[in-house]
């Protein structure tokens, strides 16, 4: 029995519709939410991501500003823009598009963003608060993946969840979110011995590896929920970290690539921006 699709297009559109109402309510009060994106250099993938973020802002009525800085921007110049955006009351969310050119220190830059304007949820304070289960801005991709599971009514509590990948932007926050939802969580990575032994135990399997079609059907338990975070380009086409068709034959639910978690990431960026603006206007 093939898996049901966790459709990022549908779920993100529903979320956007709810967000639009909240933006409209703010705008009716003369309060316009604002997002500033800082893009350094001319990485083509980053340009595409930023263009998609601008389009999402336009759909919702969020004021978006993109600061395009040259590839040879200095750390000082980058930090000066972050400090300026921190101080600007019309800016409620600040996002530094990653990766930055190699000569720049992204940790240092991200740590300068005010935690309440850190709509990517990458600031140490937000990451630390997440690990403690406190109210915080949660990183968009794992937050979006969790939202998909919840929207589909998938039971998480008490389930075996296995996250493959331990990056600060996906794997770790994903594991923490699943733990908060009372799953029993295993985090796997490149040094994990016998990965398949772990993945085959998973009721919920999250792949955030960055290797095309790495998770094969023999690594997946019958009836598992499979969340594919990976975005890989093979022969000019996008594919995930999961070998989609054979795995879909075994899974109960699966996210496609494209049209899965990626769609949720931008919707969650909008959600974090709307939350930040509402909090700022309520002060
Ligand atoms: P990273 O490269 O930062 O992390 C990859 C993780 O996978 C690491 O923890 C690494 O382990 C682990 N890994 C690598 N090889 C193996 C292996 N053979 N066995 C087990 N684990 C392994 O990637 P990101 O977390 O940033 O991204 C992961 C994927 O998600 C990428 O395809 C990326 O493009 C995509 N992505 C998608 C987003 C979306 O919107 N859908 C947003 C962000 C990312 P170790 O730590 O030991 O090196």
mmCIF file of C-alpha atoms and ligand atoms in Angstrom:
data_model
loop_
_atom_site.group_PDB
_atom_site.id
_atom_site.type_symbol
_atom_site.label_atom_id
_atom_site.label_comp_id
_atom_site.label_asym_id
_atom_site.label_seq_id
_atom_site.Cartn_x
_atom_site.Cartn_y
_atom_site.Cartn_z
ATOM 1 C CA UNK A 1 0.000 0.000 0.000
ATOM 2 C CA UNK A 2 1.770 3.205 -1.099
ATOM 3 C CA UNK A 3 2.276 5.973 1.421
ATOM 4 C CA UNK A 4 0.051 9.004 1.749
ATOM 5 C CA UNK A 5 1.790 12.183 0.706
ATOM 6 C CA UNK A 6 2.559 14.901 3.215
ATOM 7 C CA UNK A 7 2.009 17.699 0.729
ATOM 8 C CA UNK A 8 4.069 20.790 1.496
ATOM 9 C CA UNK A 9 2.256 22.825 -1.147
ATOM 10 C CA UNK A 10 -1.156 22.276 0.437
ATOM 11 C CA UNK A 11 -0.025 22.567 4.063
ATOM 12 C CA UNK A 12 2.057 25.709 3.438
ATOM 13 C CA UNK A 13 -0.830 27.311 1.513
ATOM 14 C CA UNK A 14 -3.163 26.681 4.483
ATOM 15 C CA UNK A 15 -0.610 28.189 6.850
ATOM 16 C CA UNK A 16 -0.081 31.202 4.577
ATOM 17 C CA UNK A 17 -3.835 31.810 4.451
ATOM 18 C CA UNK A 18 -3.907 31.977 8.270
ATOM 19 C CA UNK A 19 -0.866 34.242 8.334
ATOM 20 C CA UNK A 20 -2.399 36.558 5.739
ATOM 21 C CA UNK A 21 -5.356 37.184 8.064
ATOM 22 C CA UNK A 22 -2.960 38.074 10.880
ATOM 23 C CA UNK A 23 -0.964 40.411 8.618
ATOM 24 C CA UNK A 24 -4.178 42.051 7.365
ATOM 25 C CA UNK A 25 -5.250 42.648 10.967
ATOM 26 C CA UNK A 26 -1.914 44.340 11.730
ATOM 27 C CA UNK A 27 -2.011 46.415 8.547
ATOM 28 C CA UNK A 28 -5.564 47.553 9.387
ATOM 29 C CA UNK A 29 -4.056 49.063 12.557
ATOM 30 C CA UNK A 30 -1.361 50.799 10.485
ATOM 31 C CA UNK A 31 1.244 48.241 11.597
ATOM 32 C CA UNK A 32 3.243 46.713 8.755
ATOM 33 C CA UNK A 33 5.445 43.698 9.502
ATOM 34 C CA UNK A 34 8.934 43.993 8.029
ATOM 35 C CA UNK A 35 11.586 41.429 7.107
ATOM 36 C CA UNK A 36 15.142 42.349 6.142
ATOM 37 C CA UNK A 37 17.216 39.761 4.303
ATOM 38 C CA UNK A 38 20.959 40.280 4.006
ATOM 39 C CA UNK A 39 22.459 38.530 0.991
ATOM 40 C CA UNK A 40 26.234 38.626 0.565
ATOM 41 C CA UNK A 41 27.760 37.532 -2.744
ATOM 42 C CA UNK A 42 26.187 35.942 -5.780
ATOM 43 C CA UNK A 43 25.658 32.270 -4.941
ATOM 44 C CA UNK A 44 22.902 31.205 -7.396
ATOM 45 C CA UNK A 45 21.059 28.931 -4.920
ATOM 46 C CA UNK A 46 21.009 31.737 -2.343
ATOM 47 C CA UNK A 47 19.671 34.156 -4.967
ATOM 48 C CA UNK A 48 16.809 31.743 -5.677
ATOM 49 C CA UNK A 49 16.027 31.250 -1.979
ATOM 50 C CA UNK A 50 16.009 35.002 -1.396
ATOM 51 C CA UNK A 51 13.755 35.585 -4.422
ATOM 52 C CA UNK A 52 11.308 33.002 -3.010
ATOM 53 C CA UNK A 53 11.341 34.744 0.358
ATOM 54 C CA UNK A 54 10.613 38.091 -1.327
ATOM 55 C CA UNK A 55 7.687 36.521 -3.195
ATOM 56 C CA UNK A 56 6.259 35.051 0.022
ATOM 57 C CA UNK A 57 6.468 38.467 1.702
ATOM 58 C CA UNK A 58 4.664 40.034 -1.270
ATOM 59 C CA UNK A 59 1.868 37.418 -1.101
ATOM 60 C CA UNK A 60 1.285 38.138 2.579
ATOM 61 C CA UNK A 61 1.750 41.905 2.612
ATOM 62 C CA UNK A 62 4.964 41.797 4.662
ATOM 63 C CA UNK A 63 7.377 44.609 3.789
ATOM 64 C CA UNK A 64 10.559 42.954 2.565
ATOM 65 C CA UNK A 65 13.925 44.579 2.152
ATOM 66 C CA UNK A 66 16.851 42.726 0.627
ATOM 67 C CA UNK A 67 20.289 44.172 1.251
ATOM 68 C CA UNK A 68 22.481 42.816 -1.529
ATOM 69 C CA UNK A 69 26.133 43.119 -0.535
ATOM 70 C CA UNK A 70 29.133 42.252 -2.731
ATOM 71 C CA UNK A 71 31.097 39.008 -2.239
ATOM 72 C CA UNK A 72 34.083 40.952 -0.850
ATOM 73 C CA UNK A 73 32.018 42.588 1.919
ATOM 74 C CA UNK A 74 34.004 42.881 5.140
ATOM 75 C CA UNK A 75 32.867 41.461 8.467
ATOM 76 C CA UNK A 76 32.619 45.028 9.780
ATOM 77 C CA UNK A 77 30.343 46.141 6.933
ATOM 78 C CA UNK A 78 28.097 43.095 7.409
ATOM 79 C CA UNK A 79 27.883 43.647 11.141
ATOM 80 C CA UNK A 80 27.117 47.352 10.628
ATOM 81 C CA UNK A 81 24.059 46.399 8.535
ATOM 82 C CA UNK A 82 22.864 43.929 11.177
ATOM 83 C CA UNK A 83 23.234 46.554 13.897
ATOM 84 C CA UNK A 84 21.316 49.057 11.750
ATOM 85 C CA UNK A 85 18.475 46.587 11.171
ATOM 86 C CA UNK A 86 18.409 45.713 14.904
ATOM 87 C CA UNK A 87 17.798 49.387 15.678
ATOM 88 C CA UNK A 88 15.153 49.924 12.987
ATOM 89 C CA UNK A 89 11.638 49.686 14.493
ATOM 90 C CA UNK A 90 10.167 48.950 11.033
ATOM 91 C CA UNK A 91 12.203 45.726 10.857
ATOM 92 C CA UNK A 92 10.774 42.820 12.854
ATOM 93 C CA UNK A 93 12.734 39.997 11.306
ATOM 94 C CA UNK A 94 16.366 39.829 10.159
ATOM 95 C CA UNK A 95 17.778 36.975 8.149
ATOM 96 C CA UNK A 96 21.359 36.591 6.996
ATOM 97 C CA UNK A 97 21.273 34.250 4.004
ATOM 98 C CA UNK A 98 23.700 31.341 4.480
ATOM 99 C CA UNK A 99 26.215 30.265 3.412
ATOM 100 C CA UNK A 100 28.224 33.459 3.683
ATOM 101 C CA UNK A 101 31.434 33.793 1.652
ATOM 102 C CA UNK A 102 34.254 31.880 3.390
ATOM 103 C CA UNK A 103 36.107 34.940 4.699
ATOM 104 C CA UNK A 104 33.105 35.946 6.831
ATOM 105 C CA UNK A 105 32.360 34.607 10.315
ATOM 106 C CA UNK A 106 28.711 33.580 10.175
ATOM 107 C CA UNK A 107 28.458 32.552 13.860
ATOM 108 C CA UNK A 108 29.643 35.993 14.886
ATOM 109 C CA UNK A 109 27.256 37.708 12.468
ATOM 110 C CA UNK A 110 24.261 35.609 13.560
ATOM 111 C CA UNK A 111 25.008 36.244 17.234
ATOM 112 C CA UNK A 112 24.618 39.980 16.611
ATOM 113 C CA UNK A 113 20.998 39.722 15.488
ATOM 114 C CA UNK A 114 18.627 40.580 18.317
ATOM 115 C CA UNK A 115 17.148 37.232 19.439
ATOM 116 C CA UNK A 116 13.595 38.603 19.040
ATOM 117 C CA UNK A 117 14.359 39.554 15.408
ATOM 118 C CA UNK A 118 16.172 36.271 14.667
ATOM 119 C CA UNK A 119 13.425 34.798 12.465
ATOM 120 C CA UNK A 120 15.691 31.951 11.309
ATOM 121 C CA UNK A 121 16.000 30.793 14.932
ATOM 122 C CA UNK A 122 19.781 30.358 14.616
ATOM 123 C CA UNK A 123 20.835 32.698 17.450
ATOM 124 C CA UNK A 124 22.526 30.969 20.399
ATOM 125 C CA UNK A 125 19.812 32.245 22.729
ATOM 126 C CA UNK A 126 17.026 30.784 20.601
ATOM 127 C CA UNK A 127 18.900 27.496 20.114
ATOM 128 C CA UNK A 128 19.623 27.330 23.862
ATOM 129 C CA UNK A 129 16.037 28.112 24.819
ATOM 130 C CA UNK A 130 14.792 25.415 22.436
ATOM 131 C CA UNK A 131 17.052 22.870 24.129
ATOM 132 C CA UNK A 132 15.563 23.882 27.479
ATOM 133 C CA UNK A 133 11.991 23.674 26.181
ATOM 134 C CA UNK A 134 11.425 27.419 26.637
ATOM 135 C CA UNK A 135 9.498 29.820 24.415
ATOM 136 C CA UNK A 136 11.784 30.822 21.524
ATOM 137 C CA UNK A 137 12.059 31.337 17.784
ATOM 138 C CA UNK A 138 12.402 27.857 16.278
ATOM 139 C CA UNK A 139 14.448 27.185 13.127
ATOM 140 C CA UNK A 140 12.131 27.206 10.099
ATOM 141 C CA UNK A 141 12.877 23.834 8.482
ATOM 142 C CA UNK A 142 12.426 21.571 11.524
ATOM 143 C CA UNK A 143 9.479 23.690 12.669
ATOM 144 C CA UNK A 144 7.928 23.221 9.227
ATOM 145 C CA UNK A 145 8.540 19.471 9.273
ATOM 146 C CA UNK A 146 6.869 19.171 12.684
ATOM 147 C CA UNK A 147 3.941 21.261 11.476
ATOM 148 C CA UNK A 148 3.426 18.802 8.604
ATOM 149 C CA UNK A 149 3.280 15.853 11.003
ATOM 150 C CA UNK A 150 0.822 17.646 13.259
ATOM 151 C CA UNK A 151 -1.385 18.822 10.396
ATOM 152 C CA UNK A 152 -1.702 15.226 9.196
ATOM 153 C CA UNK A 153 -2.692 14.167 12.724
ATOM 154 C CA UNK A 154 0.319 11.875 13.065
ATOM 155 C CA UNK A 155 0.794 10.693 16.609
ATOM 156 C CA UNK A 156 4.298 11.476 17.860
ATOM 157 C CA UNK A 157 4.101 10.789 21.585
ATOM 158 C CA UNK A 158 5.785 7.534 22.574
ATOM 159 C CA UNK A 159 6.946 6.848 19.019
ATOM 160 C CA UNK A 160 10.493 5.886 18.022
ATOM 161 C CA UNK A 161 11.859 8.846 16.055
ATOM 162 C CA UNK A 162 15.187 8.623 14.263
ATOM 163 C CA UNK A 163 16.792 11.772 12.866
ATOM 164 C CA UNK A 164 19.657 11.231 10.440
ATOM 165 C CA UNK A 165 21.783 14.393 10.510
ATOM 166 C CA UNK A 166 22.895 16.545 13.435
ATOM 167 C CA UNK A 167 23.386 19.995 11.923
ATOM 168 C CA UNK A 168 22.509 23.029 14.007
ATOM 169 C CA UNK A 169 19.954 24.190 11.462
ATOM 170 C CA UNK A 170 18.058 20.943 10.860
ATOM 171 C CA UNK A 171 19.058 17.731 12.660
ATOM 172 C CA UNK A 172 19.572 18.993 16.219
ATOM 173 C CA UNK A 173 16.521 21.277 16.426
ATOM 174 C CA UNK A 174 14.421 18.552 14.745
ATOM 175 C CA UNK A 175 15.487 16.058 17.402
ATOM 176 C CA UNK A 176 14.684 18.553 20.173
ATOM 177 C CA UNK A 177 11.219 19.272 18.739
ATOM 178 C CA UNK A 178 10.417 15.559 18.501
ATOM 179 C CA UNK A 179 11.656 15.093 22.065
ATOM 180 C CA UNK A 180 9.352 17.908 23.199
ATOM 181 C CA UNK A 181 6.523 16.000 21.543
ATOM 182 C CA UNK A 182 7.453 12.993 23.711
ATOM 183 C CA UNK A 183 8.983 10.834 20.998
ATOM 184 C CA UNK A 184 11.908 8.596 21.916
ATOM 185 C CA UNK A 185 14.598 10.180 19.775
ATOM 186 C CA UNK A 186 17.780 8.775 18.257
ATOM 187 C CA UNK A 187 20.122 11.105 16.369
ATOM 188 C CA UNK A 188 22.380 9.500 13.751
ATOM 189 C CA UNK A 189 25.307 11.007 11.879
ATOM 190 C CA UNK A 190 28.280 10.131 9.718
ATOM 191 C CA UNK A 191 30.012 8.202 12.524
ATOM 192 C CA UNK A 192 26.951 6.150 13.445
ATOM 193 C CA UNK A 193 27.689 2.442 13.251
ATOM 194 C CA UNK A 194 25.150 0.346 11.334
ATOM 195 C CA UNK A 195 22.852 3.211 10.436
ATOM 196 C CA UNK A 196 20.212 0.914 8.972
ATOM 197 C CA UNK A 197 19.832 -0.871 12.311
ATOM 198 C CA UNK A 198 18.697 2.467 13.763
ATOM 199 C CA UNK A 199 16.578 3.667 10.852
ATOM 200 C CA UNK A 200 14.706 0.340 10.669
ATOM 201 C CA UNK A 201 13.434 0.921 14.225
ATOM 202 C CA UNK A 202 11.950 4.311 13.335
ATOM 203 C CA UNK A 203 8.221 4.963 13.455
ATOM 204 C CA UNK A 204 9.154 8.473 12.349
ATOM 205 C CA UNK A 205 12.281 8.804 10.215
ATOM 206 C CA UNK A 206 13.721 12.211 9.370
ATOM 207 C CA UNK A 207 16.477 12.387 6.742
ATOM 208 C CA UNK A 208 18.600 15.553 6.817
ATOM 209 C CA UNK A 209 21.837 14.337 5.298
ATOM 210 C CA UNK A 210 22.430 16.047 1.969
ATOM 211 C CA UNK A 211 23.042 12.808 0.006
ATOM 212 C CA UNK A 212 20.702 11.988 -2.877
ATOM 213 C CA UNK A 213 18.419 8.953 -2.327
ATOM 214 C CA UNK A 214 20.625 7.786 0.551
ATOM 215 C CA UNK A 215 17.779 6.256 2.579
ATOM 216 C CA UNK A 216 16.726 3.137 0.701
ATOM 217 C CA UNK A 217 13.656 0.960 1.232
ATOM 218 C CA UNK A 218 15.596 -1.723 3.150
ATOM 219 C CA UNK A 219 16.452 0.938 5.773
ATOM 220 C CA UNK A 220 12.798 1.762 6.456
ATOM 221 C CA UNK A 221 10.274 -0.008 8.673
ATOM 222 C CA UNK A 222 6.921 -0.998 7.166
ATOM 223 C CA UNK A 223 4.405 1.758 7.950
ATOM 224 C CA UNK A 224 6.980 4.387 8.996
ATOM 225 C CA UNK A 225 6.409 8.110 8.555
ATOM 226 C CA UNK A 226 9.275 9.407 6.419
ATOM 227 C CA UNK A 227 10.232 13.077 6.374
ATOM 228 C CA UNK A 228 12.773 13.958 3.694
ATOM 229 C CA UNK A 229 14.510 17.251 4.395
ATOM 230 C CA UNK A 230 17.239 16.783 1.785
ATOM 231 C CA UNK A 231 17.447 18.967 -1.276
ATOM 232 C CA UNK A 232 19.895 17.617 -3.840
ATOM 233 C CA UNK A 233 20.321 18.354 -7.500
ATOM 234 C CA UNK A 234 21.043 15.324 -9.704
ATOM 235 C CA UNK A 235 21.295 15.792 -13.474
ATOM 236 C CA UNK A 236 19.583 19.145 -13.108
ATOM 237 C CA UNK A 237 16.613 17.669 -11.203
ATOM 238 C CA UNK A 238 15.809 18.025 -7.515
ATOM 239 C CA UNK A 239 15.662 14.964 -5.307
ATOM 240 C CA UNK A 240 15.701 14.297 -1.601
ATOM 241 C CA UNK A 241 17.804 12.147 0.715
ATOM 242 C CA UNK A 242 15.219 9.356 0.425
ATOM 243 C CA UNK A 243 14.861 6.934 -2.474
ATOM 244 C CA UNK A 244 11.293 8.118 -2.905
ATOM 245 C CA UNK A 245 9.397 5.529 -4.985
ATOM 246 C CA UNK A 246 10.562 2.301 -3.263
ATOM 247 C CA UNK A 247 10.368 3.896 0.196
ATOM 248 C CA UNK A 248 6.851 5.195 -0.545
ATOM 249 C CA UNK A 249 5.804 1.568 -1.122
ATOM 250 C CA UNK A 250 6.680 0.784 2.512
ATOM 251 C CA UNK A 251 5.953 4.014 4.386
ATOM 252 C CA UNK A 252 2.569 5.144 5.714
ATOM 253 C CA UNK A 253 3.331 8.824 5.048
ATOM 254 C CA UNK A 254 6.131 10.472 3.099
ATOM 255 C CA UNK A 255 7.182 13.986 2.097
ATOM 256 C CA UNK A 256 8.101 14.460 -1.582
ATOM 257 C CA UNK A 257 11.026 16.497 -2.915
ATOM 258 C CA UNK A 258 10.265 19.010 -4.322
ATOM 259 C CA UNK A 259 6.923 19.996 -2.824
ATOM 260 C CA UNK A 260 7.568 18.787 0.716
ATOM 261 C CA UNK A 261 9.527 20.242 3.610
ATOM 262 C CA UNK A 262 11.120 22.934 1.403
ATOM 263 C CA UNK A 263 7.739 24.623 0.941
ATOM 264 C CA UNK A 264 7.248 24.625 4.702
ATOM 265 C CA UNK A 265 10.571 26.328 5.385
ATOM 266 C CA UNK A 266 9.499 29.572 3.739
ATOM 267 C CA UNK A 267 6.020 29.413 5.270
ATOM 268 C CA UNK A 268 7.639 29.050 8.696
ATOM 269 C CA UNK A 269 9.930 31.997 8.004
ATOM 270 C CA UNK A 270 6.785 34.013 7.360
ATOM 271 C CA UNK A 271 5.216 32.595 10.521
ATOM 272 C CA UNK A 272 8.250 33.580 12.619
ATOM 273 C CA UNK A 273 8.200 37.072 11.054
ATOM 274 C CA UNK A 274 4.487 37.547 11.767
ATOM 275 C CA UNK A 275 4.993 36.332 15.362
ATOM 276 C CA UNK A 276 7.906 38.765 15.818
ATOM 277 C CA UNK A 277 5.909 41.687 14.390
ATOM 278 C CA UNK A 278 2.860 40.964 16.555
ATOM 279 C CA UNK A 279 5.056 40.831 19.655
ATOM 280 C CA UNK A 280 6.793 44.106 18.712
ATOM 281 C CA UNK A 281 3.521 45.937 18.022
ATOM 282 C CA UNK A 282 2.022 44.664 21.292
ATOM 283 C CA UNK A 283 4.768 46.411 23.303
HETATM 284 P P1 LIG B 1 24.819 19.382 6.887
HETATM 285 O O1 LIG B 1 25.773 19.039 5.819
HETATM 286 O O2 LIG B 1 25.100 20.528 7.802
HETATM 287 O O3 LIG B 1 24.560 18.099 7.818
HETATM 288 C C1 LIG B 1 24.428 16.825 7.255
HETATM 289 C C2 LIG B 1 24.326 15.819 8.348
HETATM 290 O O4 LIG B 1 24.241 14.532 7.762
HETATM 291 C C3 LIG B 1 25.554 15.810 9.273
HETATM 292 O O5 LIG B 1 25.158 15.751 10.613
HETATM 293 C C4 LIG B 1 26.298 14.544 8.848
HETATM 294 O O6 LIG B 1 26.984 13.918 9.912
HETATM 295 C C5 LIG B 1 25.161 13.661 8.386
HETATM 296 N N1 LIG B 1 25.663 12.671 7.448
HETATM 297 C C6 LIG B 1 26.435 12.870 6.350
HETATM 298 N N2 LIG B 1 26.736 11.695 5.780
HETATM 299 C C7 LIG B 1 26.147 10.748 6.516
HETATM 300 C C8 LIG B 1 26.108 9.331 6.446
HETATM 301 N N3 LIG B 1 26.753 8.667 5.479
HETATM 302 N N4 LIG B 1 25.420 8.657 7.393
HETATM 303 C C9 LIG B 1 24.768 9.322 8.366
HETATM 304 N N5 LIG B 1 24.776 10.664 8.498
HETATM 305 C C10 LIG B 1 25.465 11.354 7.597
HETATM 306 O O7 LIG B 1 23.419 19.580 6.161
HETATM 307 P P2 LIG B 1 22.080 20.350 6.620
HETATM 308 O O8 LIG B 1 21.581 19.789 7.898
HETATM 309 O O9 LIG B 1 22.273 21.796 6.486
HETATM 310 O O10 LIG B 1 21.119 19.906 5.424
HETATM 311 C C11 LIG B 1 20.785 18.549 5.219
HETATM 312 C C12 LIG B 1 19.996 18.452 3.935
HETATM 313 O O11 LIG B 1 18.796 19.206 4.070
HETATM 314 C C13 LIG B 1 20.696 19.029 2.698
HETATM 315 O O12 LIG B 1 20.285 18.291 1.566
HETATM 316 C C14 LIG B 1 20.128 20.440 2.588
HETATM 317 O O13 LIG B 1 20.150 20.925 1.268
HETATM 318 C C15 LIG B 1 18.727 20.195 3.040
HETATM 319 N N6 LIG B 1 18.069 21.363 3.608
HETATM 320 C C16 LIG B 1 16.783 21.556 3.219
HETATM 321 C C17 LIG B 1 16.069 22.607 3.721
HETATM 322 C C18 LIG B 1 14.663 22.720 3.314
HETATM 323 O O14 LIG B 1 14.129 23.809 3.327
HETATM 324 N N7 LIG B 1 13.989 21.607 2.961
HETATM 325 C C19 LIG B 1 16.675 23.606 4.605
HETATM 326 C C20 LIG B 1 18.005 23.262 5.040
HETATM 327 C C21 LIG B 1 18.675 22.176 4.525
HETATM 328 P P3 LIG B 1 28.266 14.593 10.654
HETATM 329 O O15 LIG B 1 27.676 15.617 11.584
HETATM 330 O O16 LIG B 1 28.890 13.465 11.357
HETATM 331 O O17 LIG B 1 29.107 15.207 9.574
#
